Amino acid sequence: MAASYRPRFILRLAGATLLIAAFGLTALWIGRAPVTDAAVLQYLAAKGVDAAAKTITVERNRLVFDNVRLGPGASPDLTARRIVIDFKWSAFRPLIAGVRLDGAMLKVHADGGGVSFGSLDRLIPPDRSTRFPAFRLDAADAAVTLLTPAGTIDARVDAAGQLDRDFRATARTATVTLQWANCSATVPEAHFTITTAARDFAVAGQGHLVRSLCRGATVPTAAWTLTVAAPLPLNSLSAHASVTAPTVQAAGTTLSGLAIDAALEGPPAGLHGSWTAGLAGLIHGSDRAGPTKAGGSLKLAPGGTVHIDATVAAHAVQPATLIALLPSRVGLPTLAAKLVTRAGAALRRIDVLAHVDGDVAPGVRVRISDLKADGAGNAELRFTGRDIEWTRDTITLDGRVTVKGGGLPTIDIAGAGSANGGHGLVAIGPWRDGGDAIELTGGRFDVTAGHATTGGTLRVSSGFDGGRVDGLALPLDVAFDRQTGVAIGTGCVPIGFDRASIATTQLGATAAMLCSSRRGPLATLHGTHVAAAMTVDGLGTRGTAGGRAFAASAGRFGLRIGGTLAAPEIAVSNVDLTVVSDPWRGGARLNARAERTLSGWTGTGAISALRAVGPFGVASNGRGRWQLANGVLTLDDADVAFADPRPAPAFNPLHLTGIKGRLASQALTGRATVELANGARLATVMGFYDLAGSIGRVALLSALTFAPTLQPVDISGLARGLAANVVGGVSTIATLEIAGNKVTGAGTVQLAGVGLATAALGPVTGIDGIIAFDDLPSLHTPPHQTLHIASLDPGVAVDDVSVRFQLLDRNSVAIERLAWPFTGGTMTVEPTVLRADVPRRTFTVDVDGLDAEQFLQRFQIKNLSATGKFDGVLPLVFERSAGRIAGGVLTARDGGGLLQYVGEVGQASMGAAGRLAFDALRRLRYRTLTLRLDGDLDAEIVTAIDFTGTNEAPLQTGSRLPVRATGLPFKFGVTVRAPFRLLLGTAASFSDARAVIRSAKPVE
């Protein structure tokens, strides 16, 4: 039964009681004459009530009616097996003293028009009484049938007591299922108690609801209580109602521990009071809320309007659905990742406090005038100001929203308006956390019918995958139109940042101007479709790359954006890029097109006119094509020319061809072929580099075969004059490891049968060996590197040369052993270190066991023969480009040897001593022989020869007698001056003994 029916029901119940009393008094009045059925029925018929009574008995002070029926015969409104009316007399007037109903059945109708007893309504006096009649009413197990649009309710009623003093009635309803609109509920047995006093009455009831269903809501079970107290005229009343339900389920939401309580008072048309509601918890999908309480005032105004004023407090709200809307932190810039992380943390548990008021009927209006949400970590959202108002037609806002705390930037939004229009200001920050920062200044928005504009400047600093940007300034000049979509920017818009870094590249202040290439905004957005056509001008920056400073700029170029927000298409055209990094300067022209697909970004483009100029190289005519697909960037079929710009180039023009590169997941791989300008292949280079870890590897493979078609002079002009007619193979395998700014690596260079002609050493043949580098960038090798040289002929043929060495760095080499066999002995260079930055270098050549006879035969010295072994040392000093022998000494071993001169010597010019020396050299047994050498290798060598011995061939003693003698001692001292390269070739100094003879003299 609807609550609004209950006052009328109570009033009409009182009227029904008076009706029964009137029924008895009427019979009593008629009783002045004989009381008959016809008289009573005639009276009721006159009131328009169809009635019947089988027996009417008049006793002393009592009337008894049997088998009473009031109302249509087919569907009576009231029946009773017996009605007993006791009366008394006062001043000759009859008064009701009591009424007893036996076996009564009353039918009541309740609908939107109120409560009706059917035809019995005609017997109720129209004047509302102000007090209950002073007689007793008793009814035992009376049946009441309440007919409502929701269903029929049957009740059993027991009543006893004097109506104006101690009347009490109890009613028990039978279990019934009620249905109305889209709702239904099963109402088990309910209990009501009705009590009356002289002028007041009270109704109290309690019961349960089972399996309540209404518009998708389900209440498995609920308990309710109701109390109503009012004076009989019903000009005011007080009521209290409560409902509790352990569980309520509606639209995927589960409420637990629902409790609603309301207390009202006042006139029926203007009830007012207080109410409270509470929940133990709420679950909606993955969303949760803890204890929630609401309470405030309630007022019913004429016309059915209900006004509610309340304070709502919800605790431990966990909006998982809202948290799920936050993007994943993976791949986000560090600023966005921090904001997402802290917003998620703040939203994990929220306490909400709000002041709400509203009106219901005929429309619905809800107004929030103050709202505060406290999140975890002292995060706070606050709405203050006039209100947020919601109706069926629109939403209006007039106030300020602030967000602060929780490690989040302060956000301040102040505005007023509705869905049809409004305006306001927005400010964010300034906020900084570590290196990340955000600030919105001059933020504004204006909304009119179907149109909105925003403004302001957003500055952010953030890291991102592989780098970061600081002080990025983005103008927020945006217009929204319901018909034309979104327009971004007008005219020319400056953009820029203070600093940025990508991998090992650091950028300083960078700025550019974006200008629309057509009349209108820079970019438009229609639904999800975006379109932009603009020019980028004045793009320039300075920074460092790998620790090297550079400056870069680009001339005006075109930028076009199309596609959709989910799948944008971006194209740049004719980007003339210039880069200067002292001492290098370069540039290129770029064209590119990229789009985003379901699998990620894809794109293609071309690089042309690549150029670079530096002190050690000039790159030119570089070109290639690149492609981006599935997150992989590839470079295909690129090539570039490379040359040494110095007056004496270290290498001839080269050509890098077949350049291929691949960048995926921050891993860069590539390869290229190095060729001469004539197409001769020199080497293949392959590499890998991890941008994230700044580590990489480069491998170089080279297999050169020198022949008439390929000479060192073809690779480098510096080889001209140093080597010619080079033949043989040179293979190089090298691997470089890169870790940050450090480069290490190893490699080998193998020489196989290399032969060449040199200016200093003459023909060199059969160079074989492997040079192993353990630190290739420093040109460092382990000790004991060995090369074998089959032969060389610097004027003296040298065979089977072995050299053992170690490269110490780019400028130093340690000679561990350099030796070769020479005329029965060995020539060995003592260990030494050669340094390119030391102008003076000293070598010491040890001579061991040089055989005089083989020496003379080797150099084909005629007319002279000798035996004996020689040892010694030859110190060589090289300074700048000149070399000299400094104090070289060769000494004959103990035992000496035999020296014989068989050539001719002109005797006319010789004196007796000369002829005597000549005769001694015919066969001289020397005991000591020493050669001392000094002088410049490129000039004159002074060789001092000292030897002593005795003649073995008879000689003329100088007397007039022709006496020949042997065993005479001799001492010779000879000095020879000649260029080093001709010294050994002028062994005629020994084969033509005249100079020797002239300086010889016998030992005294």
mmCIF file of N, CA, C and O in Angstrom, residues 142 370 401 456 525 573 603 667 773 855 875 916 919 947 950 960 963 977:
data_model
loop_
_atom_site.group_PDB
_atom_site.id
_atom_site.type_symbol
_atom_site.label_atom_id
_atom_site.label_comp_id
_atom_site.label_asym_id
_atom_site.label_seq_id
_atom_site.Cartn_x
_atom_site.Cartn_y
_atom_site.Cartn_z
ATOM 1 N N ALA A 142 -11.728 -10.473 12.458
ATOM 2 C CA ALA A 142 -12.409 -9.866 11.311
ATOM 3 C C ALA A 142 -11.497 -9.966 10.081
ATOM 4 O O ALA A 142 -10.268 -9.914 10.184
ATOM 5 N N ASP A 370 29.243 21.478 -2.745
ATOM 6 C CA ASP A 370 30.588 21.328 -2.188
ATOM 7 C C ASP A 370 30.955 19.858 -2.271
ATOM 8 O O ASP A 370 30.155 18.983 -1.913
ATOM 9 N N VAL A 401 37.356 23.869 -9.442
ATOM 10 C CA VAL A 401 37.859 22.531 -9.164
ATOM 11 C C VAL A 401 39.369 22.638 -8.985
ATOM 12 O O VAL A 401 40.066 23.181 -9.846
ATOM 13 N N GLY A 456 46.440 29.048 -24.266
ATOM 14 C CA GLY A 456 47.433 28.864 -23.224
ATOM 15 C C GLY A 456 48.718 28.292 -23.800
ATOM 16 O O GLY A 456 48.809 27.983 -24.988
ATOM 17 N N LEU A 525 40.746 18.574 -37.361
ATOM 18 C CA LEU A 525 40.356 17.235 -36.927
ATOM 19 C C LEU A 525 38.856 17.102 -37.102
ATOM 20 O O LEU A 525 38.080 17.819 -36.458
ATOM 21 N N SER A 573 58.975 16.919 -46.801
ATOM 22 C CA SER A 573 59.554 16.979 -48.139
ATOM 23 C C SER A 573 60.640 18.040 -48.200
ATOM 24 O O SER A 573 60.523 19.110 -47.604
ATOM 25 N N GLY A 603 57.080 3.388 -42.652
ATOM 26 C CA GLY A 603 57.447 4.592 -43.386
ATOM 27 C C GLY A 603 58.513 4.297 -44.420
ATOM 28 O O GLY A 603 59.189 3.264 -44.381
ATOM 29 N N ALA A 667 68.621 -1.689 -31.512
ATOM 30 C CA ALA A 667 69.810 -2.397 -31.968
ATOM 31 C C ALA A 667 70.052 -2.039 -33.428
ATOM 32 O O ALA A 667 69.180 -2.227 -34.277
ATOM 33 N N PHE A 773 96.959 -8.187 -33.739
ATOM 34 C CA PHE A 773 96.744 -7.004 -32.916
ATOM 35 C C PHE A 773 95.827 -7.384 -31.756
ATOM 36 O O PHE A 773 94.751 -7.952 -31.967
ATOM 37 N N PHE A 855 132.938 -13.431 -47.929
ATOM 38 C CA PHE A 855 132.664 -12.014 -48.173
ATOM 39 C C PHE A 855 133.238 -11.583 -49.512
ATOM 40 O O PHE A 855 132.576 -10.917 -50.304
ATOM 41 N N PRO A 875 127.126 0.394 -34.737
ATOM 42 C CA PRO A 875 126.098 1.313 -34.228
ATOM 43 C C PRO A 875 125.597 2.220 -35.360
ATOM 44 O O PRO A 875 126.411 2.865 -36.045
ATOM 45 N N LEU A 916 158.498 -3.430 -51.283
ATOM 46 C CA LEU A 916 158.610 -4.407 -50.215
ATOM 47 C C LEU A 916 157.212 -4.787 -49.683
ATOM 48 O O LEU A 916 156.921 -5.962 -49.460
ATOM 49 N N ASP A 919 155.365 -6.951 -52.115
ATOM 50 C CA ASP A 919 155.805 -8.343 -52.058
ATOM 51 C C ASP A 919 155.211 -9.053 -50.838
ATOM 52 O O ASP A 919 154.840 -10.226 -50.908
ATOM 53 N N PHE A 947 145.955 -3.786 -39.647
ATOM 54 C CA PHE A 947 146.239 -5.211 -39.478
ATOM 55 C C PHE A 947 147.759 -5.400 -39.389
ATOM 56 O O PHE A 947 148.543 -4.600 -39.893
ATOM 57 N N THR A 950 152.888 -11.344 -40.859
ATOM 58 C CA THR A 950 154.201 -11.679 -41.440
ATOM 59 C C THR A 950 154.012 -12.253 -42.818
ATOM 60 O O THR A 950 152.960 -12.885 -43.096
ATOM 61 N N ARG A 960 171.321 -4.925 -52.491
ATOM 62 C CA ARG A 960 171.647 -5.114 -53.884
ATOM 63 C C ARG A 960 171.688 -6.593 -54.245
ATOM 64 O O ARG A 960 171.555 -6.961 -55.402
ATOM 65 N N VAL A 963 168.411 -11.304 -52.493
ATOM 66 C CA VAL A 963 168.111 -12.230 -51.401
ATOM 67 C C VAL A 963 166.602 -12.178 -51.105
ATOM 68 O O VAL A 963 166.047 -11.091 -50.940
ATOM 69 N N ARG A 977 137.854 6.133 -47.996
ATOM 70 C CA ARG A 977 136.705 7.051 -47.976
ATOM 71 C C ARG A 977 135.852 6.800 -49.211
ATOM 72 O O ARG A 977 136.360 6.864 -50.312
#
